[in-house]
mmCIF file of C-alpha atoms in Angstrom:
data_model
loop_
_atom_site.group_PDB
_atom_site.id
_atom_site.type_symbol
_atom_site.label_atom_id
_atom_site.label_comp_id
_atom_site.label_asym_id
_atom_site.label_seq_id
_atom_site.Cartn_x
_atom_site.Cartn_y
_atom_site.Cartn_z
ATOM 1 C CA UNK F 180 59.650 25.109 -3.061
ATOM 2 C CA UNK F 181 57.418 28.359 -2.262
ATOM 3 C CA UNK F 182 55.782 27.821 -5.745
ATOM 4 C CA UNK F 183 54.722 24.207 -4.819
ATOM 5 C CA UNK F 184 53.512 25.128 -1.209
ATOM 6 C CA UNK F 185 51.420 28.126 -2.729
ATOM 7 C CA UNK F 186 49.861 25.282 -5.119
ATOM 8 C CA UNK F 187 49.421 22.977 -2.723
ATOM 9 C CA UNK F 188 47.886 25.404 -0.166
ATOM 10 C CA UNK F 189 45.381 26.818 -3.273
ATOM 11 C CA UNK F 190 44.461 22.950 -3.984
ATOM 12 C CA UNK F 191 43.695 22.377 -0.910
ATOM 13 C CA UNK F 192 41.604 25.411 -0.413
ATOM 14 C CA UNK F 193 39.978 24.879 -3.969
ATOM 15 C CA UNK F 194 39.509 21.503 -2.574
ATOM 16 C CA UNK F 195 37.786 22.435 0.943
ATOM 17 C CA UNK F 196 35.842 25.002 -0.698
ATOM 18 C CA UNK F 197 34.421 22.542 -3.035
ATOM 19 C CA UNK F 198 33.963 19.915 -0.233
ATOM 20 C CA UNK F 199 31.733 22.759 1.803
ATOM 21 C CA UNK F 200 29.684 22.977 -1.491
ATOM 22 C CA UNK F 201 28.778 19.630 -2.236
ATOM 23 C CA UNK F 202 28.314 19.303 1.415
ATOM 24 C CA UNK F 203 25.905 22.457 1.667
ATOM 25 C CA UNK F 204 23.922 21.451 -1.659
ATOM 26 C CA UNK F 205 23.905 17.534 -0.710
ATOM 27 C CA UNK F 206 22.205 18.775 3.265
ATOM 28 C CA UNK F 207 19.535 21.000 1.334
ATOM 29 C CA UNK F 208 18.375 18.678 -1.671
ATOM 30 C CA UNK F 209 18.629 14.982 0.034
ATOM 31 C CA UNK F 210 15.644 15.137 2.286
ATOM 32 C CA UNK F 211 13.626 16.607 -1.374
ATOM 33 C CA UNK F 212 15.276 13.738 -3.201
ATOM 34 C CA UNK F 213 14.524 11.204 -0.915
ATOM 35 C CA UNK F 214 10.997 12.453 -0.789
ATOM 36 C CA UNK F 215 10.940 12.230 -4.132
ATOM 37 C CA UNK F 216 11.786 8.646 -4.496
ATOM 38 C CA UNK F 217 9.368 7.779 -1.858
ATOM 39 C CA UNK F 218 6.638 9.230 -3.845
ATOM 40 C CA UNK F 219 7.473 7.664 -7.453
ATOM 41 C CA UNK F 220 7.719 4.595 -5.738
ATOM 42 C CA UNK F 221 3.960 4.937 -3.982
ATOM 43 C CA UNK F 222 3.188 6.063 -7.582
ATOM 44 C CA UNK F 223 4.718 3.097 -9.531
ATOM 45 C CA UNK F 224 3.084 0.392 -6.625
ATOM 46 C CA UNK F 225 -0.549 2.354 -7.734
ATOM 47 C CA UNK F 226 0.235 1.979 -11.422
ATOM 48 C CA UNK F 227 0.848 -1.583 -11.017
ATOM 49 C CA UNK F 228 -2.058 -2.563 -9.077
ATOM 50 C CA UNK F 229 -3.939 -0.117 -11.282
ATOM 51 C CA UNK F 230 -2.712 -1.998 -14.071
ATOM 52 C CA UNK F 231 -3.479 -5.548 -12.728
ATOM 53 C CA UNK F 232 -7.202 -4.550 -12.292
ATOM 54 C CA UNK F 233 -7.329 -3.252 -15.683
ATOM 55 C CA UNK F 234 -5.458 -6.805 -17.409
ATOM 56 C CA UNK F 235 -8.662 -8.523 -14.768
ATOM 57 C CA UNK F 236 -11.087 -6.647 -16.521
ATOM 58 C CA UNK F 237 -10.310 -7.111 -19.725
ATOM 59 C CA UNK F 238 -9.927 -10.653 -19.259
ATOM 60 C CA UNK F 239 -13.503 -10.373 -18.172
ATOM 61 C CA UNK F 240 -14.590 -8.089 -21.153
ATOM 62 C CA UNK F 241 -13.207 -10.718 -23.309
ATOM 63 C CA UNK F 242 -15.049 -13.727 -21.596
ATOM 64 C CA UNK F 243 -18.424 -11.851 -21.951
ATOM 65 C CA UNK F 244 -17.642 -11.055 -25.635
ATOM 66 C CA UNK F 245 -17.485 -14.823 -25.938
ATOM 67 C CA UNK F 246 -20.385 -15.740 -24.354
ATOM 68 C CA UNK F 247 -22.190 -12.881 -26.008
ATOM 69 C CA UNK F 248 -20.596 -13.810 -29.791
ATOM 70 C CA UNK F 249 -21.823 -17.201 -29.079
ATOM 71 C CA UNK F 250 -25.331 -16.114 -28.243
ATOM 72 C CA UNK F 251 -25.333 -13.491 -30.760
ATOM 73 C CA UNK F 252 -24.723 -16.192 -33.358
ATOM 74 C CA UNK F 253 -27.459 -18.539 -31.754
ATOM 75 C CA UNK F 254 -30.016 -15.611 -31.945
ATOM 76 C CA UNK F 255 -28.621 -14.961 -35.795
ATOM 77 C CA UNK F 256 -30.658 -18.214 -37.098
ATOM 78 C CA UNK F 257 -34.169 -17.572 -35.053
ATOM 79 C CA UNK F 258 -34.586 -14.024 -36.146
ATOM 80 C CA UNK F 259 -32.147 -12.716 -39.011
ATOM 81 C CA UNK F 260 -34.357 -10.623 -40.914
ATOM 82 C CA UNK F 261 -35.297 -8.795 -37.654
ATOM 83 C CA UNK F 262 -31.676 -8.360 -35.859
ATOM 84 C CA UNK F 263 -29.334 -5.360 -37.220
ATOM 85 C CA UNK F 264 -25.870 -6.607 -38.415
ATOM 86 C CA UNK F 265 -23.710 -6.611 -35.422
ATOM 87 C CA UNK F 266 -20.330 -7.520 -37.284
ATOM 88 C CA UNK F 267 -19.312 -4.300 -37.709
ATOM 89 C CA UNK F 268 -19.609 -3.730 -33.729
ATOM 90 C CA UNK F 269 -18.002 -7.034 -33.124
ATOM 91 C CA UNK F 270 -15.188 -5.998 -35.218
ATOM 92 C CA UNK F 271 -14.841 -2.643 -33.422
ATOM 93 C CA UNK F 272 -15.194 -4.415 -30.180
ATOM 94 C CA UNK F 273 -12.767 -6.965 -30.765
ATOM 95 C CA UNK F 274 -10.241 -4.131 -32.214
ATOM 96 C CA UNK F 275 -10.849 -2.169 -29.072
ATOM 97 C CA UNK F 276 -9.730 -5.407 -26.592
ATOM 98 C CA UNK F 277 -6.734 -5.995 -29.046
ATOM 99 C CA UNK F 278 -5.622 -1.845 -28.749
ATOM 100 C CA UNK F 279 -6.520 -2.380 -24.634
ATOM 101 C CA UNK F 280 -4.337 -5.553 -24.785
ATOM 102 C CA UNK F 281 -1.597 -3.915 -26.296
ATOM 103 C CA UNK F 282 -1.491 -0.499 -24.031
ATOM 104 C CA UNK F 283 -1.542 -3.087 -21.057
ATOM 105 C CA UNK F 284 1.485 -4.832 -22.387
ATOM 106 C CA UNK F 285 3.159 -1.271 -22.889
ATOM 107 C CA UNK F 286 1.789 0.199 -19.610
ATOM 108 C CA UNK F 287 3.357 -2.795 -17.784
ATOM 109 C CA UNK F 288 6.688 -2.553 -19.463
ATOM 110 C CA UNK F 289 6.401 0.890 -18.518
ATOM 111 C CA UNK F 290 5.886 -0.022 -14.677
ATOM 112 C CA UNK F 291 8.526 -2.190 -14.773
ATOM 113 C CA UNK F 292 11.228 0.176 -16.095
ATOM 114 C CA UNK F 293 10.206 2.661 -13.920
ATOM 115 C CA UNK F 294 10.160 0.825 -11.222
ATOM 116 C CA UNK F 295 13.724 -0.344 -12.113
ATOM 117 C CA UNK F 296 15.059 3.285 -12.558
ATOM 118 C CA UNK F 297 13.568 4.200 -9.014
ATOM 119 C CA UNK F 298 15.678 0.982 -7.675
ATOM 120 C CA UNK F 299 18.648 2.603 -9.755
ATOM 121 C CA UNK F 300 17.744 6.131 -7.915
ATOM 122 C CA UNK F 301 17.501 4.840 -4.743
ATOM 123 C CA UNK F 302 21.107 3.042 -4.990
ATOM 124 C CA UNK F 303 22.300 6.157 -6.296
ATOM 125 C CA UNK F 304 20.945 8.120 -2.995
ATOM 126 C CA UNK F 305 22.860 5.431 -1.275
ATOM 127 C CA UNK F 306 26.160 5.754 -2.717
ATOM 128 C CA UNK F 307 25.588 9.321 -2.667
ATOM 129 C CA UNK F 308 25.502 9.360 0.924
ATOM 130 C CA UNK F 309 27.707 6.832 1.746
ATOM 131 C CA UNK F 310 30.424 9.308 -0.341
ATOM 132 C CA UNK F 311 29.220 11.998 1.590
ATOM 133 C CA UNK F 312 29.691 10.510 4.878
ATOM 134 C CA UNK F 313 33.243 9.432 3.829
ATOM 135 C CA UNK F 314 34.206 13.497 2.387
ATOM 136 C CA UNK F 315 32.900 14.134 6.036
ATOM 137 C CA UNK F 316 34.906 11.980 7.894
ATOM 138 C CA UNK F 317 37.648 13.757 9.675
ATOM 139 C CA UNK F 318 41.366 12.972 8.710
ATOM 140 C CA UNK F 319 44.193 12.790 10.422
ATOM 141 C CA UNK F 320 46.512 15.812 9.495
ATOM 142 C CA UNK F 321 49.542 14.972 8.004
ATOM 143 C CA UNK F 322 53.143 15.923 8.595
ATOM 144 C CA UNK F 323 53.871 18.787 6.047
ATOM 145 C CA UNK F 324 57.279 18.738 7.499
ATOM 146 C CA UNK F 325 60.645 17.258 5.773
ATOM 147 C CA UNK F 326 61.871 14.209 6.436
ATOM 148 C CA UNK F 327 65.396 13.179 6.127
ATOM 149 C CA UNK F 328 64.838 9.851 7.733
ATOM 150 C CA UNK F 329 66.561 10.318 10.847
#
C-alpha cells in the first residue's frame, strides 16, 4: 500500500512538473509562433499575387512574340538578303517562355502547398491551445480515501 501511494504521489509530481513545463514553454513560444504564421501567410498572399502578375506577363510576352513572329515573317520576303537570321533568337525566345511557363507552374504548386501547410500550422496552433487550455483547467480533487461502500 505505501509502495503504491509513493508511486502514485511521484506520478503525480512527475506529472505536475511536466504540466508546469509545457505550460511555461507553450506561454513563451505561442505569441513567436503565432507571429510566425501571420507572417508566412502575408508572405504566401505576396507570392501569389506576385505570381499572378508574372503568369499576366508572360501571357503578354507570348502575344507580342506572335504578333512580332508574324511580322518578322512578313518582313522575311521584302528584304531577306538584308535582315540577319532571327531563328536562332526565336528559338531562344520561345525556349525562354516555355522554361518561364514551367517555373510558373512549379512556383504556383509551390504557393499552394505552402499555403496548405500554413492552414495545417495554424490548426495545429489551435489544437495546441485548445489542449493547453484543457491541462489548465482546474479539477476537482478526488477522494484518495477508501471506500467500503457504506
Amino acid at each position: 500500500h505505501r509502495r503504491t501511494t509513493a508511486t502514485i504521489n511521484a506520478t503525480t509530481s512527475a506529472i505536475a512538473e511536466a504540466t508546469a513545463s509545457f505550460r511555461h514553454n507553450a506561454n513563451q513560444d505561442y505569441p513567436s509562433l503565432i507571429s510566425a504564421v501571420k507572417g508566412n501567410r502575408e508572405r504566401s498572399a505576396k507570392l501569389t499575387a506576385s505570381t499572378e502578375i508574372i503568369s499576366d506577363n508572360t501571357e503578354a510576352i507570348s502575344r507580342a512574340r506572335t504578333q512580332y513572329s508574324k511580322l518578322y515573317r512578313a518582313d522575311q520576303w521584302k528584304n531577306s538578303r538584308d535582315e540577319p537570321d532571327h531563328s536562332q533568337q526565336r528559338r531562344s525566345a520561345g525556349e525562354n517562355l516555355n522554361r518561364t511557363t514551367l517555373s510558373l507552374v512549379t512556383s504556383d504548386q509551390s504557393s499552394a502547398e505552402f499555403a496548405r501547410n500554413v492552414g495545417d500550422i495554424e490548426k495545429n496552433l489551435v489544437q495546441m491551445n485548445e489542449r493547453k487550455q484543457e491541462i489548465e483547467k482546474p479539477r476537482p480533487k478526488q477522494d484518495r480515501g477508501m471506500d467500503f461502500g457504506m
